[in-house]
PDB file of C-alpha atoms in Angstrom:
ATOM      1  CA  ASP A  53     -72.808  33.831   1.263  1.00 54.00           C
ATOM      2  CA  ALA A  54     -73.849  32.274  -1.999  1.00 73.00           C
ATOM      3  CA  GLY A  55     -71.361  29.926  -3.591  1.00 91.00           C
ATOM      4  CA  VAL A  56     -70.332  29.891  -7.228  1.00 95.00           C
ATOM      5  CA  THR A  57     -73.528  29.824  -9.280  1.00 96.00           C
ATOM      6  CA  GLN A  58     -73.789  28.513 -12.818  1.00 97.00           C
ATOM      7  CA  SER A  59     -76.628  28.625 -15.288  1.00 97.00           C
ATOM      8  CA  PRO A  60     -78.300  26.810 -16.813  1.00 97.00           C
ATOM      9  CA  THR A  61     -77.914  23.552 -14.876  1.00 96.00           C
ATOM     10  CA  HIS A  62     -78.765  21.401 -17.886  1.00 96.00           C
ATOM     11  CA  LEU A  63     -78.823  22.103 -21.600  1.00 96.00           C
ATOM     12  CA  ILE A  64     -79.492  20.093 -24.745  1.00 98.00           C
ATOM     13  CA  LYS A  65     -78.212  21.425 -28.068  1.00 98.00           C
ATOM     14  CA  THR A  66     -77.957  20.152 -31.630  1.00 98.00           C
ATOM     15  CA  ARG A  67     -74.681  19.709 -33.500  1.00 98.00           C
ATOM     16  CA  GLY A  68     -73.583  22.936 -35.146  1.00 98.00           C
ATOM     17  CA  GLN A  69     -75.414  25.193 -32.722  1.00 98.00           C
ATOM     18  CA  HIS A  70     -73.916  27.774 -30.394  1.00 98.00           C
ATOM     19  CA  VAL A  71     -74.134  27.749 -26.589  1.00 98.00           C
ATOM     20  CA  THR A  72     -73.479  30.294 -23.834  1.00 98.00           C
ATOM     21  CA  LEU A  73     -72.849  29.200 -20.269  1.00 98.00           C
ATOM     22  CA  ARG A  74     -72.833  31.627 -17.353  1.00 98.00           C
ATOM     23  CA  CYS A  75     -70.995  31.804 -14.046  1.00 98.00           C
ATOM     24  CA  SER A  76     -71.296  34.122 -11.071  1.00 97.00           C
ATOM     25  CA  PRO A  77     -68.341  33.944  -8.689  1.00 95.00           C
ATOM     26  CA  ILE A  78     -68.448  34.146  -4.926  1.00 93.00           C
ATOM     27  CA  SER A  79     -68.782  37.746  -3.774  1.00 92.00           C
ATOM     28  CA  GLY A  80     -65.322  39.304  -3.560  1.00 88.00           C
ATOM     29  CA  HIS A  81     -63.735  36.766  -5.908  1.00 90.00           C
ATOM     30  CA  LYS A  82     -62.103  38.353  -8.942  1.00 90.00           C
ATOM     31  CA  SER A  83     -60.841  35.262 -10.761  1.00 91.00           C
ATOM     32  CA  VAL A  84     -62.974  32.820 -12.745  1.00 93.00           C
ATOM     33  CA  SER A  85     -61.758  29.649 -14.416  1.00 94.00           C
ATOM     34  CA  TRP A  86     -63.606  27.247 -16.705  1.00 97.00           C
ATOM     35  CA  TYR A  87     -63.133  23.476 -16.889  1.00 97.00           C
ATOM     36  CA  GLN A  88     -64.651  20.745 -19.051  1.00 98.00           C
ATOM     37  CA  GLN A  89     -65.353  17.384 -17.400  1.00 96.00           C
ATOM     38  CA  VAL A  90     -66.188  14.558 -19.775  1.00 95.00           C
ATOM     39  CA  LEU A  91     -67.979  11.631 -18.139  1.00 91.00           C
ATOM     40  CA  GLY A  92     -65.547   9.378 -16.307  1.00 89.00           C
ATOM     41  CA  GLN A  93     -62.603  11.788 -16.540  1.00 92.00           C
ATOM     42  CA  GLY A  94     -61.063  14.566 -14.499  1.00 94.00           C
ATOM     43  CA  PRO A  95     -61.826  18.208 -15.289  1.00 95.00           C
ATOM     44  CA  GLN A  96     -59.717  19.832 -18.028  1.00 97.00           C
ATOM     45  CA  PHE A  97     -58.744  23.487 -17.894  1.00 95.00           C
ATOM     46  CA  ILE A  98     -60.239  25.726 -20.580  1.00 97.00           C
ATOM     47  CA  PHE A  99     -59.704  29.359 -19.476  1.00 93.00           C
ATOM     48  CA  GLN A 100     -58.819  31.591 -16.561  1.00 92.00           C
ATOM     49  CA  TYR A 101     -59.958  35.217 -16.329  1.00 93.00           C
ATOM     50  CA  TYR A 102     -58.728  37.673 -13.746  1.00 89.00           C
ATOM     51  CA  GLU A 103     -59.695  41.315 -13.584  1.00 88.00           C
ATOM     52  CA  LYS A 104     -61.534  40.907 -16.895  1.00 90.00           C
ATOM     53  CA  GLU A 105     -58.438  39.744 -18.783  1.00 91.00           C
ATOM     54  CA  GLU A 106     -57.634  36.268 -20.055  1.00 91.00           C
ATOM     55  CA  ARG A 107     -54.770  34.925 -17.946  1.00 88.00           C
ATOM     56  CA  GLY A 108     -54.602  31.364 -19.141  1.00 88.00           C
ATOM     57  CA  ARG A 109     -55.894  29.138 -21.905  1.00 92.00           C
ATOM     58  CA  GLY A 110     -55.963  25.365 -22.137  1.00 93.00           C
ATOM     59  CA  ASN A 111     -55.663  23.145 -25.179  1.00 94.00           C
ATOM     60  CA  PHE A 112     -59.095  23.766 -26.664  1.00 97.00           C
ATOM     61  CA  PRO A 113     -60.015  24.867 -30.211  1.00 97.00           C
ATOM     62  CA  ASP A 114     -60.939  28.424 -31.125  1.00 97.00           C
ATOM     63  CA  ARG A 115     -64.596  27.429 -31.048  1.00 98.00           C
ATOM     64  CA  PHE A 116     -64.309  27.972 -27.311  1.00 98.00           C
ATOM     65  CA  SER A 117     -64.215  31.558 -26.072  1.00 97.00           C
ATOM     66  CA  ALA A 118     -64.983  33.369 -22.858  1.00 97.00           C
ATOM     67  CA  ARG A 119     -65.158  36.762 -21.276  1.00 97.00           C
ATOM     68  CA  GLN A 120     -65.434  38.336 -17.853  1.00 97.00           C
ATOM     69  CA  PHE A 121     -67.646  41.280 -17.026  1.00 97.00           C
ATOM     70  CA  PRO A 122     -67.013  44.259 -14.712  1.00 95.00           C
ATOM     71  CA  ASN A 123     -68.960  42.500 -11.927  1.00 95.00           C
ATOM     72  CA  TYR A 124     -66.543  39.519 -12.355  1.00 95.00           C
ATOM     73  CA  SER A 125     -69.212  37.184 -13.709  1.00 97.00           C
ATOM     74  CA  SER A 126     -68.209  35.235 -16.782  1.00 98.00           C
ATOM     75  CA  GLU A 127     -69.569  33.606 -19.913  1.00 98.00           C
ATOM     76  CA  LEU A 128     -68.208  30.616 -21.796  1.00 98.00           C
ATOM     77  CA  ASN A 129     -69.204  30.417 -25.441  1.00 98.00           C
ATOM     78  CA  VAL A 130     -68.883  27.388 -27.668  1.00 98.00           C
ATOM     79  CA  ASN A 131     -69.572  27.639 -31.409  1.00 98.00           C
ATOM     80  CA  ALA A 132     -70.279  24.912 -33.951  1.00 98.00           C
ATOM     81  CA  LEU A 133     -71.038  22.322 -31.299  1.00 98.00           C
ATOM     82  CA  LEU A 134     -69.760  18.774 -31.783  1.00 98.00           C
ATOM     83  CA  LEU A 135     -71.006  15.596 -30.129  1.00 98.00           C
ATOM     84  CA  GLY A 136     -67.690  15.477 -28.258  1.00 97.00           C
ATOM     85  CA  ASP A 137     -68.507  18.769 -26.538  1.00 98.00           C
ATOM     86  CA  SER A 138     -71.035  16.925 -24.393  1.00 98.00           C
ATOM     87  CA  ALA A 139     -69.719  17.296 -20.855  1.00 97.00           C
ATOM     88  CA  LEU A 140     -70.124  18.925 -17.477  1.00 96.00           C
ATOM     89  CA  TYR A 141     -68.757  22.472 -17.649  1.00 98.00           C
ATOM     90  CA  LEU A 142     -67.452  23.695 -14.339  1.00 97.00           C
ATOM     91  CA  CYS A 143     -66.664  27.209 -13.243  1.00 96.00           C
ATOM     92  CA  ALA A 144     -64.304  27.934 -10.346  1.00 94.00           C
ATOM     93  CA  SER A 145     -63.702  31.244  -8.630  1.00 92.00           C
ATOM     94  CA  SER A 146     -61.003  32.502  -6.283  1.00 87.00           C
ATOM     95  CA  LYS A 147     -60.144  35.735  -4.527  1.00 80.00           C
ATOM     96  CA  GLY A 148     -56.888  36.338  -6.258  1.00 75.00           C
ATOM     97  CA  ARG A 149     -55.201  35.008  -9.301  1.00 69.00           C
ATOM     98  CA  GLN A 150     -53.453  32.215  -7.419  1.00 70.00           C
ATOM     99  CA  LEU A 151     -55.173  28.878  -6.937  1.00 64.00           C
ATOM    100  CA  ASN A 152     -54.665  28.687  -3.211  1.00 62.00           C
ATOM    101  CA  TYR A 153     -56.932  31.645  -2.445  1.00 62.00           C
ATOM    102  CA  GLY A 154     -60.224  29.869  -1.781  1.00 64.00           C
ATOM    103  CA  TYR A 155     -60.582  28.142  -5.144  1.00 79.00           C
ATOM    104  CA  THR A 156     -64.218  26.940  -5.235  1.00 90.00           C
ATOM    105  CA  PHE A 157     -66.134  25.111  -7.945  1.00 94.00           C
ATOM    106  CA  GLY A 158     -69.724  25.658  -8.958  1.00 95.00           C
ATOM    107  CA  SER A 159     -72.124  22.765  -9.532  1.00 94.00           C
ATOM    108  CA  GLY A 160     -71.671  22.973 -13.270  1.00 96.00           C
ATOM    109  CA  THR A 161     -73.740  23.007 -16.433  1.00 97.00           C
ATOM    110  CA  ARG A 162     -74.467  19.623 -17.996  1.00 97.00           C
ATOM    111  CA  LEU A 163     -74.338  20.105 -21.785  1.00 98.00           C
ATOM    112  CA  THR A 164     -75.642  17.381 -24.056  1.00 98.00           C
ATOM    113  CA  VAL A 165     -75.074  17.728 -27.807  1.00 98.00           C
ATOM    114  CA  VAL A 166     -77.298  15.562 -29.983  1.00 97.00           C
TER     115      VAL A 166
ATOM    116  CA  GLY B 143     -47.236  20.440 -20.082  1.00 83.00           C
ATOM    117  CA  GLU B 144     -48.077  18.789 -16.802  1.00 89.00           C
ATOM    118  CA  ASN B 145     -49.341  15.196 -16.761  1.00 94.00           C
ATOM    119  CA  VAL B 146     -50.929  13.654 -13.669  1.00 97.00           C
ATOM    120  CA  GLU B 147     -51.483   9.921 -13.333  1.00 97.00           C
ATOM    121  CA  GLN B 148     -53.740   8.491 -10.633  1.00 98.00           C
ATOM    122  CA  HIS B 149     -54.099   4.958  -9.278  1.00 97.00           C
ATOM    123  CA  PRO B 150     -56.133   2.932  -8.683  1.00 97.00           C
ATOM    124  CA  SER B 151     -59.120   3.807 -10.828  1.00 97.00           C
ATOM    125  CA  THR B 152     -61.443   1.932  -8.469  1.00 98.00           C
ATOM    126  CA  LEU B 153     -60.997   1.005  -4.819  1.00 98.00           C
ATOM    127  CA  SER B 154     -63.265  -0.886  -2.457  1.00 98.00           C
ATOM    128  CA  VAL B 155     -62.513  -1.060   1.264  1.00 98.00           C
ATOM    129  CA  GLN B 156     -64.356  -2.325   4.304  1.00 98.00           C
ATOM    130  CA  GLU B 157     -65.845   0.301   6.546  1.00 98.00           C
ATOM    131  CA  GLY B 158     -63.303   1.232   9.200  1.00 97.00           C
ATOM    132  CA  ASP B 159     -60.292   0.266   7.089  1.00 98.00           C
ATOM    133  CA  SER B 160     -57.887   2.706   5.455  1.00 98.00           C
ATOM    134  CA  ALA B 161     -57.816   3.804   1.816  1.00 98.00           C
ATOM    135  CA  VAL B 162     -54.789   5.081  -0.084  1.00 98.00           C
ATOM    136  CA  ILE B 163     -54.856   6.786  -3.490  1.00 98.00           C
ATOM    137  CA  LYS B 164     -51.626   7.616  -5.307  1.00 98.00           C
ATOM    138  CA  CYS B 165     -50.737  10.202  -7.931  1.00 98.00           C
ATOM    139  CA  THR B 166     -47.607  11.021  -9.901  1.00 98.00           C
ATOM    140  CA  TYR B 167     -46.869  14.241 -11.747  1.00 97.00           C
ATOM    141  CA  SER B 168     -44.427  15.099 -14.485  1.00 96.00           C
ATOM    142  CA  ASP B 169     -43.640  18.823 -14.069  1.00 93.00           C
ATOM    143  CA  SER B 170     -40.962  19.342 -11.413  1.00 92.00           C
ATOM    144  CA  ALA B 171     -42.050  23.003 -11.144  1.00 90.00           C
ATOM    145  CA  SER B 172     -45.495  22.005  -9.824  1.00 91.00           C
ATOM    146  CA  ASN B 173     -45.856  23.298  -6.287  1.00 89.00           C
ATOM    147  CA  TYR B 174     -49.510  22.998  -5.299  1.00 89.00           C
ATOM    148  CA  PHE B 175     -51.360  19.684  -4.948  1.00 93.00           C
ATOM    149  CA  PRO B 176     -55.059  19.669  -3.998  1.00 93.00           C
ATOM    150  CA  TRP B 177     -57.384  16.699  -3.619  1.00 96.00           C
ATOM    151  CA  TYR B 178     -61.051  16.912  -4.556  1.00 96.00           C
ATOM    152  CA  LYS B 179     -64.016  14.724  -3.661  1.00 97.00           C
ATOM    153  CA  GLN B 180     -66.860  14.548  -6.147  1.00 96.00           C
ATOM    154  CA  GLU B 181     -70.130  12.837  -5.289  1.00 94.00           C
ATOM    155  CA  LEU B 182     -72.429  11.736  -8.081  1.00 89.00           C
ATOM    156  CA  GLY B 183     -73.937  14.734  -9.855  1.00 85.00           C
ATOM    157  CA  LYS B 184     -72.228  17.249  -7.593  1.00 89.00           C
ATOM    158  CA  ARG B 185     -69.376  19.722  -7.828  1.00 92.00           C
ATOM    159  CA  PRO B 186     -65.785  18.806  -6.913  1.00 93.00           C
ATOM    160  CA  GLN B 187     -65.079  19.831  -3.327  1.00 94.00           C
ATOM    161  CA  LEU B 188     -61.604  20.505  -1.958  1.00 93.00           C
ATOM    162  CA  ILE B 189     -60.859  18.138   0.907  1.00 95.00           C
ATOM    163  CA  ILE B 190     -57.174  18.802   1.506  1.00 95.00           C
ATOM    164  CA  ASP B 191     -54.226  20.411  -0.244  1.00 92.00           C
ATOM    165  CA  ILE B 192     -50.464  20.524   0.172  1.00 92.00           C
ATOM    166  CA  ARG B 193     -47.750  22.841  -1.041  1.00 89.00           C
ATOM    167  CA  SER B 194     -44.293  21.790  -2.153  1.00 85.00           C
ATOM    168  CA  ASN B 195     -42.561  23.159   0.949  1.00 85.00           C
ATOM    169  CA  VAL B 196     -44.409  20.623   3.133  1.00 83.00           C
ATOM    170  CA  GLY B 197     -44.031  16.837   3.175  1.00 91.00           C
ATOM    171  CA  GLU B 198     -47.213  15.875   4.966  1.00 95.00           C
ATOM    172  CA  LYS B 199     -50.479  17.446   6.056  1.00 94.00           C
ATOM    173  CA  LYS B 200     -53.301  16.008   8.168  1.00 96.00           C
ATOM    174  CA  ASP B 201     -56.901  16.999   8.752  1.00 94.00           C
ATOM    175  CA  GLN B 202     -58.728  14.606  11.072  1.00 96.00           C
ATOM    176  CA  ARG B 203     -59.103  11.302   9.162  1.00 97.00           C
ATOM    177  CA  ILE B 204     -57.494  12.626   5.979  1.00 98.00           C
ATOM    178  CA  ALA B 205     -53.795  13.060   5.264  1.00 98.00           C
ATOM    179  CA  VAL B 206     -51.718  13.843   2.196  1.00 97.00           C
ATOM    180  CA  THR B 207     -48.037  13.073   1.713  1.00 97.00           C
ATOM    181  CA  LEU B 208     -45.740  14.545  -0.917  1.00 96.00           C
ATOM    182  CA  ASN B 209     -42.439  13.221  -2.235  1.00 95.00           C
ATOM    183  CA  LYS B 210     -40.969  15.943  -4.464  1.00 93.00           C
ATOM    184  CA  THR B 211     -37.945  13.879  -5.457  1.00 94.00           C
ATOM    185  CA  ALA B 212     -40.062  11.045  -6.764  1.00 95.00           C
ATOM    186  CA  LYS B 213     -42.799  13.433  -7.942  1.00 96.00           C
ATOM    187  CA  HIS B 214     -45.634  11.621  -6.286  1.00 96.00           C
ATOM    188  CA  PHE B 215     -48.240  12.402  -3.675  1.00 97.00           C
ATOM    189  CA  SER B 216     -50.827  10.289  -1.906  1.00 98.00           C
ATOM    190  CA  LEU B 217     -54.164  10.651  -0.135  1.00 98.00           C
ATOM    191  CA  HIS B 218     -54.733   8.586   2.998  1.00 98.00           C
ATOM    192  CA  ILE B 219     -58.191   8.167   4.525  1.00 98.00           C
ATOM    193  CA  THR B 220     -58.336   6.342   7.856  1.00 98.00           C
ATOM    194  CA  GLU B 221     -61.347   4.825   9.641  1.00 98.00           C
ATOM    195  CA  THR B 222     -63.391   4.989   6.449  1.00 98.00           C
ATOM    196  CA  GLN B 223     -67.132   5.611   6.655  1.00 97.00           C
ATOM    197  CA  PRO B 224     -69.934   5.035   4.108  1.00 96.00           C
ATOM    198  CA  GLU B 225     -70.086   8.791   3.404  1.00 96.00           C
ATOM    199  CA  ASP B 226     -66.509   8.616   2.121  1.00 98.00           C
ATOM    200  CA  SER B 227     -67.822   6.809  -0.977  1.00 97.00           C
ATOM    201  CA  ALA B 228     -67.235   9.128  -3.941  1.00 98.00           C
ATOM    202  CA  VAL B 229     -64.823   9.833  -6.796  1.00 97.00           C
ATOM    203  CA  TYR B 230     -61.566  11.397  -5.659  1.00 98.00           C
ATOM    204  CA  PHE B 231     -59.362  13.499  -7.936  1.00 97.00           C
ATOM    205  CA  CYS B 232     -55.802  14.603  -7.386  1.00 97.00           C
ATOM    206  CA  ALA B 233     -54.476  17.679  -9.160  1.00 95.00           C
ATOM    207  CA  ALA B 234     -51.236  19.578  -9.619  1.00 93.00           C
ATOM    208  CA  SER B 235     -50.394  23.160 -10.461  1.00 90.00           C
ATOM    209  CA  ARG B 236     -47.494  25.539 -10.962  1.00 85.00           C
ATOM    210  CA  SER B 237     -49.189  28.101  -8.788  1.00 75.00           C
ATOM    211  CA  ASN B 238     -47.577  31.557  -8.815  1.00 68.00           C
ATOM    212  CA  PHE B 239     -45.950  30.927 -12.186  1.00 58.00           C
ATOM    213  CA  GLY B 240     -48.453  32.984 -14.137  1.00 57.00           C
ATOM    214  CA  ASN B 241     -50.807  30.291 -15.430  1.00 59.00           C
ATOM    215  CA  GLU B 242     -53.000  29.260 -12.547  1.00 76.00           C
ATOM    216  CA  LYS B 243     -54.552  26.059 -13.799  1.00 88.00           C
ATOM    217  CA  LEU B 244     -55.144  22.694 -12.213  1.00 91.00           C
ATOM    218  CA  THR B 245     -54.164  19.532 -14.066  1.00 94.00           C
ATOM    219  CA  PHE B 246     -56.321  16.704 -12.779  1.00 96.00           C
ATOM    220  CA  GLY B 247     -55.778  12.983 -12.544  1.00 97.00           C
ATOM    221  CA  THR B 248     -58.333  10.589 -14.005  1.00 96.00           C
ATOM    222  CA  GLY B 249     -60.068   9.925 -10.693  1.00 97.00           C
ATOM    223  CA  THR B 250     -60.513   7.063  -8.231  1.00 98.00           C
ATOM    224  CA  ARG B 251     -63.948   5.691  -7.478  1.00 98.00           C
ATOM    225  CA  LEU B 252     -63.864   4.772  -3.782  1.00 98.00           C
ATOM    226  CA  THR B 253     -66.559   2.466  -2.432  1.00 98.00           C
ATOM    227  CA  ILE B 254     -66.873   1.836   1.288  1.00 97.00           C
ATOM    228  CA  ILE B 255     -68.419  -1.554   2.034  1.00 96.00           C
ATOM    229  CA  PRO B 256     -70.558  -1.492   5.200  1.00 93.00           C
TER     230      PRO B 256
END
């Protein structure tokens, strides 16, 4: 079975631009969560989606948005990029809504804002 | 919200010795405590987890202990090997309370000296 796949793996954007990151969960997993990991820090929770509905939101500005599609894949969108948005963006999927059902991270998308 | 503190930030041990990493959490309702290992440029990988109804859990050379009263939990790695070198993150969650998110510590860079 394929693991959690994220695309693209690396991305360079200019301040003020918009970016879309994509995540495909493990087959059979219905929950997708997004985390931001700034260099040298632990991941910070951005969103959780389960059954195509937002189930949780972290302390991030409205420039960050996400959605989940009928096939349970997900997109994370960030508008008006700032230099501080440079980070590794991680997607995690799990079978159910709860964390202890096979919660698995993808390899992430490295976003650099210049 | 939950706050997780992790110590030490860096740890160097001789190969074959033991390593201990400690975390404290602030939310007494937290009930799920996973540990992740992250090698350079790779995704966080779950190495062991513990739930609040258990005080200790072991998996070969790795063990985790939990003290709910003091709100701290620790990772113990025995007979360390060079491949144990990585950044380790603790995390806490109020799983089953409706917002399934992990709050991570700031990480411990573990270096095993051959």
